[in-house]
Coordinates of C-alpha atoms and ligand atoms in Angstrom, one line a residue:
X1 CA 144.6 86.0 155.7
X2 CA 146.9 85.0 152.7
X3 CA 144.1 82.0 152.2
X4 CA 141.4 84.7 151.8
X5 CA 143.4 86.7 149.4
X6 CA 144.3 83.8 147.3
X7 CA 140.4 82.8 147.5
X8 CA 139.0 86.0 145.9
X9 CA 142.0 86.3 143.7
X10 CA 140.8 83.1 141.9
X11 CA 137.5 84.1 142.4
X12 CA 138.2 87.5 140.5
X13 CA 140.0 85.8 137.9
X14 CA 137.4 83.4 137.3
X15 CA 134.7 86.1 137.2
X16 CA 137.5 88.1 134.3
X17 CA 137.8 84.6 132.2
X18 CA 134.3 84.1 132.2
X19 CA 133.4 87.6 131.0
X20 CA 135.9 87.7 128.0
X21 CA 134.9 84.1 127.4
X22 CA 131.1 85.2 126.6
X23 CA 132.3 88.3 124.8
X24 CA 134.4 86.2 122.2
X25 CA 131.6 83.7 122.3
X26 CA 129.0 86.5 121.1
X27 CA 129.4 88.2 118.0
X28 CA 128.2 91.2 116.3
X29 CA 128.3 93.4 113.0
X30 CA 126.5 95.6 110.4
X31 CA 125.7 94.5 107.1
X32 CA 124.3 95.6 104.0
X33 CA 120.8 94.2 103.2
X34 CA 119.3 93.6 99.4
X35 CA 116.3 96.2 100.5
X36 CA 119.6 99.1 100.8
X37 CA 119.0 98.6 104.6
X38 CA 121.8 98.0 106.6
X39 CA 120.9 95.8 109.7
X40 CA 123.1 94.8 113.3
X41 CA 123.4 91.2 113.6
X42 CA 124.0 89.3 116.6
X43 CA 124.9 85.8 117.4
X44 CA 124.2 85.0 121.3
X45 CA 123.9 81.8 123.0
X46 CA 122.1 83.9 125.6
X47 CA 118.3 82.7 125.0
X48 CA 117.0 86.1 124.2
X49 CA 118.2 88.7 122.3
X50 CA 120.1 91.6 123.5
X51 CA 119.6 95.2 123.6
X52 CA 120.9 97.8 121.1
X53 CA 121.2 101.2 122.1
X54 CA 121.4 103.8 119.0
X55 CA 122.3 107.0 119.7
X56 CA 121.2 106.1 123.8
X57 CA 117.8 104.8 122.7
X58 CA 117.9 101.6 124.1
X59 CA 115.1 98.5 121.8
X60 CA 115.1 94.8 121.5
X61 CA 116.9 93.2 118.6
X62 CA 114.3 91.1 116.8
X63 CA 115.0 86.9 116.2
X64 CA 116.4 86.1 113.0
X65 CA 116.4 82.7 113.3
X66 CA 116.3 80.5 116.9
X67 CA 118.9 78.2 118.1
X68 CA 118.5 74.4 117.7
X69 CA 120.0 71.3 119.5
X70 CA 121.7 70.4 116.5
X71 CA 124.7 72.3 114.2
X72 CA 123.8 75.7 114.9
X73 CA 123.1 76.1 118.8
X74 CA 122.7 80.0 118.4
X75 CA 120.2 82.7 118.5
X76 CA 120.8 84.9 115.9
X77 CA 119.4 88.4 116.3
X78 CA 118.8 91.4 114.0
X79 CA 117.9 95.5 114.1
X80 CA 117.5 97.7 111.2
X81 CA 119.6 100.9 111.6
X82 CA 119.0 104.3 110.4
X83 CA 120.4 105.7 107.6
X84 CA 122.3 108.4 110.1
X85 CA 123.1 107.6 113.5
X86 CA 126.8 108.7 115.8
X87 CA 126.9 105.3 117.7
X88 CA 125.5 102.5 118.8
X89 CA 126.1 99.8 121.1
X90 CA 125.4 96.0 121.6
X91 CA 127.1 93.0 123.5
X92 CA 129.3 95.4 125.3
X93 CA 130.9 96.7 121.9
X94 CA 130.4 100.6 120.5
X95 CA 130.0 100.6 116.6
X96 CA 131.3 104.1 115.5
X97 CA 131.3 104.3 111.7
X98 CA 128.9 105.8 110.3
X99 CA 127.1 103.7 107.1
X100 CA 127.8 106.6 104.3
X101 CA 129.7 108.5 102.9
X102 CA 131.6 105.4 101.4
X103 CA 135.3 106.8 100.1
X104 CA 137.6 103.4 100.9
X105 CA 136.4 99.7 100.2
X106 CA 138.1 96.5 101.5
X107 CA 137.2 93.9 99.0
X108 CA 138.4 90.4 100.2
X109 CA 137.5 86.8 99.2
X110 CA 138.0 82.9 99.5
X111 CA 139.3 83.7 102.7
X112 CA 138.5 79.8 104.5
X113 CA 140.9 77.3 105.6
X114 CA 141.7 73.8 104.2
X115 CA 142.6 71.0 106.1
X116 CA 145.9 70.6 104.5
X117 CA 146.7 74.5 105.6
X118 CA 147.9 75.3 109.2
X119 CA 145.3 77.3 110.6
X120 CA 147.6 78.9 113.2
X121 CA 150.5 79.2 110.9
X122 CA 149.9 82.6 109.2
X123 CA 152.2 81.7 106.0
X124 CA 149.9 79.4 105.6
X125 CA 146.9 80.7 106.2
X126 CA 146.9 84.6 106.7
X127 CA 143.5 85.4 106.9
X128 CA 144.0 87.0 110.6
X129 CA 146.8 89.0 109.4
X130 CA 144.9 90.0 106.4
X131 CA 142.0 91.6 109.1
X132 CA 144.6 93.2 110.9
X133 CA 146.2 94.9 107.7
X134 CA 142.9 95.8 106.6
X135 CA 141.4 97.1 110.0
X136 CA 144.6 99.5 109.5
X137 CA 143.0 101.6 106.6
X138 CA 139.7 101.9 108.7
X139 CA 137.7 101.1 105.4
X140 CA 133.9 102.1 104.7
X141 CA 132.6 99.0 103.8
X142 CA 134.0 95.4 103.8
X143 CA 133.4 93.4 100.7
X144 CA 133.5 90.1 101.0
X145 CA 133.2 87.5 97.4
X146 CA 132.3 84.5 99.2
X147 CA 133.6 81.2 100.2
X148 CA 134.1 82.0 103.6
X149 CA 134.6 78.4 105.1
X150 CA 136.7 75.3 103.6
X151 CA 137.6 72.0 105.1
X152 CA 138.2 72.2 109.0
X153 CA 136.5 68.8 109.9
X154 CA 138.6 65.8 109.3
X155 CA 135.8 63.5 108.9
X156 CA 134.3 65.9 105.9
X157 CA 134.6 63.0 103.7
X158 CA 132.5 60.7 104.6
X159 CA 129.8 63.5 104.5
X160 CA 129.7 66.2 102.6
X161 CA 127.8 69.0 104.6
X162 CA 130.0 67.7 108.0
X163 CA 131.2 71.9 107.9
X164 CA 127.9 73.0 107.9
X165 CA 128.2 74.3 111.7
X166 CA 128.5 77.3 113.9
X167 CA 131.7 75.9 114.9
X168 CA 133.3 75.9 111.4
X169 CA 132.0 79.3 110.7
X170 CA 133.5 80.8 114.0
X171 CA 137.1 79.3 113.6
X172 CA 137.2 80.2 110.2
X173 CA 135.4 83.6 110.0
X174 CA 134.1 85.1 112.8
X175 CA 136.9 84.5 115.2
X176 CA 139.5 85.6 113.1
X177 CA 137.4 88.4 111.2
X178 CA 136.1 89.6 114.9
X179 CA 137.9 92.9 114.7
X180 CA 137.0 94.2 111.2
X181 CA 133.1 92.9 111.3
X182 CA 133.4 95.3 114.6
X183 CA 134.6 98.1 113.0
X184 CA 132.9 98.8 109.4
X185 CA 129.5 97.6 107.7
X186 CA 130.0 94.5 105.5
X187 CA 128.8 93.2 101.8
X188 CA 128.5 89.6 102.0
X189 CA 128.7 87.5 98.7
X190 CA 128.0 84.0 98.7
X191 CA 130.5 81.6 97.3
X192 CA 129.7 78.1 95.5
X193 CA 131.0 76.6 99.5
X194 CA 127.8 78.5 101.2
X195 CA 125.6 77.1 98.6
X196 CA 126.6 73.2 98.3
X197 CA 128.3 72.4 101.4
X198 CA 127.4 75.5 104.3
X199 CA 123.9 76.7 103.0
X200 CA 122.3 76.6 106.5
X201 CA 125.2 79.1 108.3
X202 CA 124.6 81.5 105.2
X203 CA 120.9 81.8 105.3
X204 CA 120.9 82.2 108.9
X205 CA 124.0 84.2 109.3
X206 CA 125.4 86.3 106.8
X207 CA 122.4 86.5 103.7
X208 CA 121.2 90.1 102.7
X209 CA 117.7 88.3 102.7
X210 CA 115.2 87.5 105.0
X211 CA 116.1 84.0 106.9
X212 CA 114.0 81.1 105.1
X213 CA 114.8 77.2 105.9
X214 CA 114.6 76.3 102.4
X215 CA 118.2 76.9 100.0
X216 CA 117.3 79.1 97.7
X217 CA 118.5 78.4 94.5
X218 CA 119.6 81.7 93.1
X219 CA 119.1 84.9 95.4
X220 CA 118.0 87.8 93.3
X221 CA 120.6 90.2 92.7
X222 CA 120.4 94.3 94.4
X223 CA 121.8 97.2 93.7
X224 CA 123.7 98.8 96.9
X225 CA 123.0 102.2 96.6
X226 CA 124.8 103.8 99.2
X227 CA 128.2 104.7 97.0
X228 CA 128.0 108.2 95.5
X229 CA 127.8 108.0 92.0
X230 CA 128.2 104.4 91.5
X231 CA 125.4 101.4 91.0
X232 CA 127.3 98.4 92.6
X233 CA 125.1 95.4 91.8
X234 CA 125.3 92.1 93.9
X235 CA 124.6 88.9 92.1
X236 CA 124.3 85.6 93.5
X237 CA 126.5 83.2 91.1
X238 CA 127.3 80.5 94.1
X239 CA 125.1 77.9 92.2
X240 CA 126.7 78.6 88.5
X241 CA 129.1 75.9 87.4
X242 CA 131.8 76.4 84.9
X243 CA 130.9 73.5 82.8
X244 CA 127.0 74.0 82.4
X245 CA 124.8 76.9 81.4
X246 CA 121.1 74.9 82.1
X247 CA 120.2 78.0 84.6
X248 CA 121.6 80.8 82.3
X249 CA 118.1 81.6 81.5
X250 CA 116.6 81.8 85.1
X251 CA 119.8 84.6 86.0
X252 CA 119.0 86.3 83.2
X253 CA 115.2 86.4 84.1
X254 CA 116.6 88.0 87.2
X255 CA 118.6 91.0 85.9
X256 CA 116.2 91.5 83.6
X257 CA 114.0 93.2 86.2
X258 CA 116.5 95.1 87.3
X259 CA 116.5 99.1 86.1
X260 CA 119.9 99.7 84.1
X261 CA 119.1 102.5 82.4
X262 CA 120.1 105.4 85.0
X263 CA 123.7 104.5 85.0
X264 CA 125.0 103.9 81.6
X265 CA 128.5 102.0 81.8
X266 CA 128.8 102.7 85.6
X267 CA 127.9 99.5 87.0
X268 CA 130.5 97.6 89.2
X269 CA 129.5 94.0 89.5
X270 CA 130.3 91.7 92.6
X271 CA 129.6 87.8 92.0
X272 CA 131.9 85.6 93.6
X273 CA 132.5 83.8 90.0
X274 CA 134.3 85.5 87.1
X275 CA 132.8 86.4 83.7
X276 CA 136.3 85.8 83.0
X277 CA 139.5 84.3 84.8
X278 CA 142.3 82.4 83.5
X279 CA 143.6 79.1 85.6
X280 CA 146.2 76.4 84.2
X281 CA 145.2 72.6 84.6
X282 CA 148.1 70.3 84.3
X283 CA 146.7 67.2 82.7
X284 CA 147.8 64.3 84.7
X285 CA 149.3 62.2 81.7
X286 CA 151.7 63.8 80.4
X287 CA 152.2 67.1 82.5
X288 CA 151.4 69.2 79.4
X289 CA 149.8 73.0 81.4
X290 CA 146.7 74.6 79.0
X291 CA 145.0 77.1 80.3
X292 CA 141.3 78.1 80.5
X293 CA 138.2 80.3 81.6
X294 CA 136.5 79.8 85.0
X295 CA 134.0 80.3 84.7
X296 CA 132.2 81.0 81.2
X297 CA 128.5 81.1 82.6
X298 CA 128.6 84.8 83.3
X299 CA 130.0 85.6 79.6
X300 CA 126.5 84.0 78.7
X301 CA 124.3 85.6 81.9
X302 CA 125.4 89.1 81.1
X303 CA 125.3 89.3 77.8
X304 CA 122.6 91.3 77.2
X305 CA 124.1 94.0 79.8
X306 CA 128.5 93.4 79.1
X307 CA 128.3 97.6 77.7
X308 CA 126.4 98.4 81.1
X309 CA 129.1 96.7 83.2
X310 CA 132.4 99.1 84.2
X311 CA 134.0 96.2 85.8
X312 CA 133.1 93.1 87.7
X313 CA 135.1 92.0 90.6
X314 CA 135.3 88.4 91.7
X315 CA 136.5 85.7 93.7
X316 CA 136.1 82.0 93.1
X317 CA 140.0 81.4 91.4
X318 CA 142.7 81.8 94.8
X319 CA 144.8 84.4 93.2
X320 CA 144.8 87.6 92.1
X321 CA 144.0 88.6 88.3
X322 CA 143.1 91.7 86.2
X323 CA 141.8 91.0 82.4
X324 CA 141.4 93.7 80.1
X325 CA 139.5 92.8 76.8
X326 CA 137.8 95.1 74.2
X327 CA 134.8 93.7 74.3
X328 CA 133.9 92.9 77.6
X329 CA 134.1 94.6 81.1
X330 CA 137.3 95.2 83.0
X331 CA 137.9 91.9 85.4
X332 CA 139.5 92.0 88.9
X333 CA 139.5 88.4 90.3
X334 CA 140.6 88.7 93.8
X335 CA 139.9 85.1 95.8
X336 CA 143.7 85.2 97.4
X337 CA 142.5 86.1 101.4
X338 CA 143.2 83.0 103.0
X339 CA 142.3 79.7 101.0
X340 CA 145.3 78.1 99.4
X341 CA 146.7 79.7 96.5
X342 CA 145.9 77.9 93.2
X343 CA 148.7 75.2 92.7
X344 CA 149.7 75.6 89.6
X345 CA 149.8 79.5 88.9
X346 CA 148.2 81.1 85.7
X347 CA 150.6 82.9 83.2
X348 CA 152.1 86.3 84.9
X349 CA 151.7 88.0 81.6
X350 CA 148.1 87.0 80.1
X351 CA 148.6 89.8 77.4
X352 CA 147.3 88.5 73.9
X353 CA 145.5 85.4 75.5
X354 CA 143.0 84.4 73.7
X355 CA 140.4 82.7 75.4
X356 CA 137.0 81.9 74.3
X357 CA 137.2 83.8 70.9
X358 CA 138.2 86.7 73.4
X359 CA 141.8 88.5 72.9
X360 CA 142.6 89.8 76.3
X361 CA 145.0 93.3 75.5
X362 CA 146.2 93.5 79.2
X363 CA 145.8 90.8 81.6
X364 CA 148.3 89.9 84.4
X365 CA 148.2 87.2 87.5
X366 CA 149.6 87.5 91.2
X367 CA 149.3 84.5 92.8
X368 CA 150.4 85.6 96.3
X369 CA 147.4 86.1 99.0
X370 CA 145.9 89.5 99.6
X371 CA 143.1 91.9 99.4
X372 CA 142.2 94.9 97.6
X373 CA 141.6 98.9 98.6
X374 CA 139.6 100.6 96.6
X375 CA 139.5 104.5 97.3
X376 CA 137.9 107.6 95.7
X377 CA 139.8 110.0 93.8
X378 CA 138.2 113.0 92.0
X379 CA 138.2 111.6 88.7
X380 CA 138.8 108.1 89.5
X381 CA 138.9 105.3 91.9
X382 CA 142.6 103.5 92.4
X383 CA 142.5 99.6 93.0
X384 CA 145.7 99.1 95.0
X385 CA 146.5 95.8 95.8
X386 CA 148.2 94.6 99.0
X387 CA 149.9 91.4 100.3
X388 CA 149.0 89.9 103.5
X389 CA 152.0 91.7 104.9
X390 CA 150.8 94.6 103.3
X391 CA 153.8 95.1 100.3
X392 CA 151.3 96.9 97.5
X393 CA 151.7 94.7 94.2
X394 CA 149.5 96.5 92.0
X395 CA 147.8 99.6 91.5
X396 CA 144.9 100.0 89.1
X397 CA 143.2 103.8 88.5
X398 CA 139.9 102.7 87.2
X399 CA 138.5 105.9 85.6
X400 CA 135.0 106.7 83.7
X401 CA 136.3 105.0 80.7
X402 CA 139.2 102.9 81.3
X403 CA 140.7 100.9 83.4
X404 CA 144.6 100.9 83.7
X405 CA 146.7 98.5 86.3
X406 CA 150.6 98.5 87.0
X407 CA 152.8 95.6 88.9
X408 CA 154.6 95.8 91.2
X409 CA 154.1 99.0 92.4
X410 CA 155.9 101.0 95.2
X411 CA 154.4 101.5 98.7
Ligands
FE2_501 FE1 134.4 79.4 95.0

């Protein structure tokens, strides 16, 4: 008798393991498209895809892209949603939140991993208790600026898309990120990492476009249109480089297609690289610091369009900065989620910088990981942002005109 018992026990276990196994193995989340659509995306290893059911009527998701023998064994599956809807489910999961109105952001980025951090040690690397913080304030939308995956593989070196795989992408982002991709739509940027080293996992995972197997060079920017009153504008700047403007014109040819007469001066701009953001470089000879912008290309792309801009937020630098300076939009750089912190920090103070013939009036550097809430106010929106243990350190009121940020501000 006892041998029977113990039989089905294990049996009943097994069955248990297994079940939780494939849920954690699939994955699922809402995203927002460049078309203004926002789409469900699955990853299965199941060889079909599943079934969604929106408000109880049950379709097929649709392939993205299929599943090959090689870094990406996954079918990756996708359904347009309607711009209304109470709930849906897929993979076992209910999706709850509805895709507008949009009142409270979570705006995250360089959230991967380096070899040299501990992934499992959260001082270290806090991404997970970043998504748990954030999952808190049961945001709108998700932002995220890019660079989602670093250096996980210790054979990178000897070949230099070696992280280009499902695997990578899981450990670094969708495992950890699992919670918060269930819970609210996300904005995807990509980061300079998803275009040189894991191309392939952005196009078929996370890009607002359709799937295509060749890297494309420069995706054309969008407008997301579902924030009341605002014209956020997603730009692709993951193939910029500080040092060299030879594709300035080609981004420019871009934005110039783009209507930006409707929304004078009310433009926020995502693109995981700053117009402007301050880093020290110690120069190996004699220890002397001097400090400089990364990255300069976007001074020169959005020139034209600088008085259209309200403010641009960015990743790219692994810290947290806000630049103020007369003649150019208000700058948030915020790539402090996860990715070790720059190693030799920027100036606190960066009031009266002056950095490519630009005099920054306010300007100020936290170099402590993060993420940022943004929530509407009736006059303004207020930028507060939060360790990973979730101590505010800042709070910016960004208003029709002006921008206005204090440290270390009080919980
Ligand atoms: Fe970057």
């Amino acid at each position: 008798m006892m041998i029977h018992f113990r039989k089905y026990y294990y049996l009943l276990i097994g069955f248990l393991l297994s079940s939780c196994t494939s849920i954690n193995e699939d994955k699922m989340w809402v995203q927002v498209n460049h078309n203004g659509e926002n789409e469900v995306r699955v990853v299965t290893h199941q060889d079909t895809c599943p079934v969604v059911n929106i408000d109880g009527q049950p379709s097929l998701m649709e392939t993205r892209v299929s599943g090959d023998n090689g870094n990406y064994p996954i079918l990756v599956c996708k359904k347009t949603l309607p711009k209304t809807y109470a709930n849906f489910s897929v993979l076992n999961q209910t999706f709850s939140h509805p895709l507008e109105p949009i009142n409270k952001i979570a705006i995250i980025g360089d959230t991967g991993c380096r070899d040299s951090q501990n992934i499992n040690d959260p001082e270290q690397w806090p991404f997970p208790q970043i998504v748990e913080n954030i999952s808190r304030h049961n945001p709108d939308l998700v932002i995220h600026l890019g660079d989602y995956i670093y250096q996980r593989d210790s054979r990178y070196n000897s070949q230099i898309t070696e992280r280009d795989k499902w695997e990578h992408w899981k450990t670094e982002f969708f495992d950890p990120a699992d919670k918060l991709l269930k819970q609210a739509p996300w904005l995807f940027l990509r980061g300079n990492i998803e275009f040189l080293k894991a191309k392939e996992g952005w196009m078929k995972l996370v890009s607002a476009y359709p799937y295509s197997p060749f890297l494309v060079q420069e995706e054309e920017p969008f407008w997301v249109d579902s924030i009341e009153g605002v014209s956020l504008l997603a730009h692709d700047s993951s193939a910029a480089h500080r040092d060299f403007v030879s594709n300035v014109e080609s981004y420019r040819s871009k934005l110039r297609k783009l209507d930006f007469s409707k929304d004078d001066k009310n433009v926020w701009l995502l693109t995981h690289r700053p117009l402007v953001g301050i880093v020290t470089i110690k120069n190996k000879n004699d220890n002397k610091e001097s400090i400089l912008s990364d990255s300069g290309y976007g001074l020169e792309v959005f020139k034209e369009i600088h008085s259209k801009l309200r403010f641009v937020v960015s990743g790219h630098i692994h810290t947290f900065q806000y630049i103020k300076a007369h003649q150019l939009p208000d700058q948030f750089v915020m790539g402090n989620g996860g990715v070790r912190l720059e190693k030799v920090a920027a100036p606190t103070i960066l009031d009266n910088t002056i950095i490519q013939s630009q005099i920054i009036e306010k300007g100020m550097t936290i170099n402590q990981f993060g993420y940022g809430i943004l929530e509407r106010h009736k006059e303004f929106w207020l930028l507060s942002l939060y360790s990973a243990k979730n101590t505010v350190l800042a709070r910016c009121t960004i208003g029709k005109k002006e921008s206005r940020c204090e440290f270390g501000a009080k919980n």
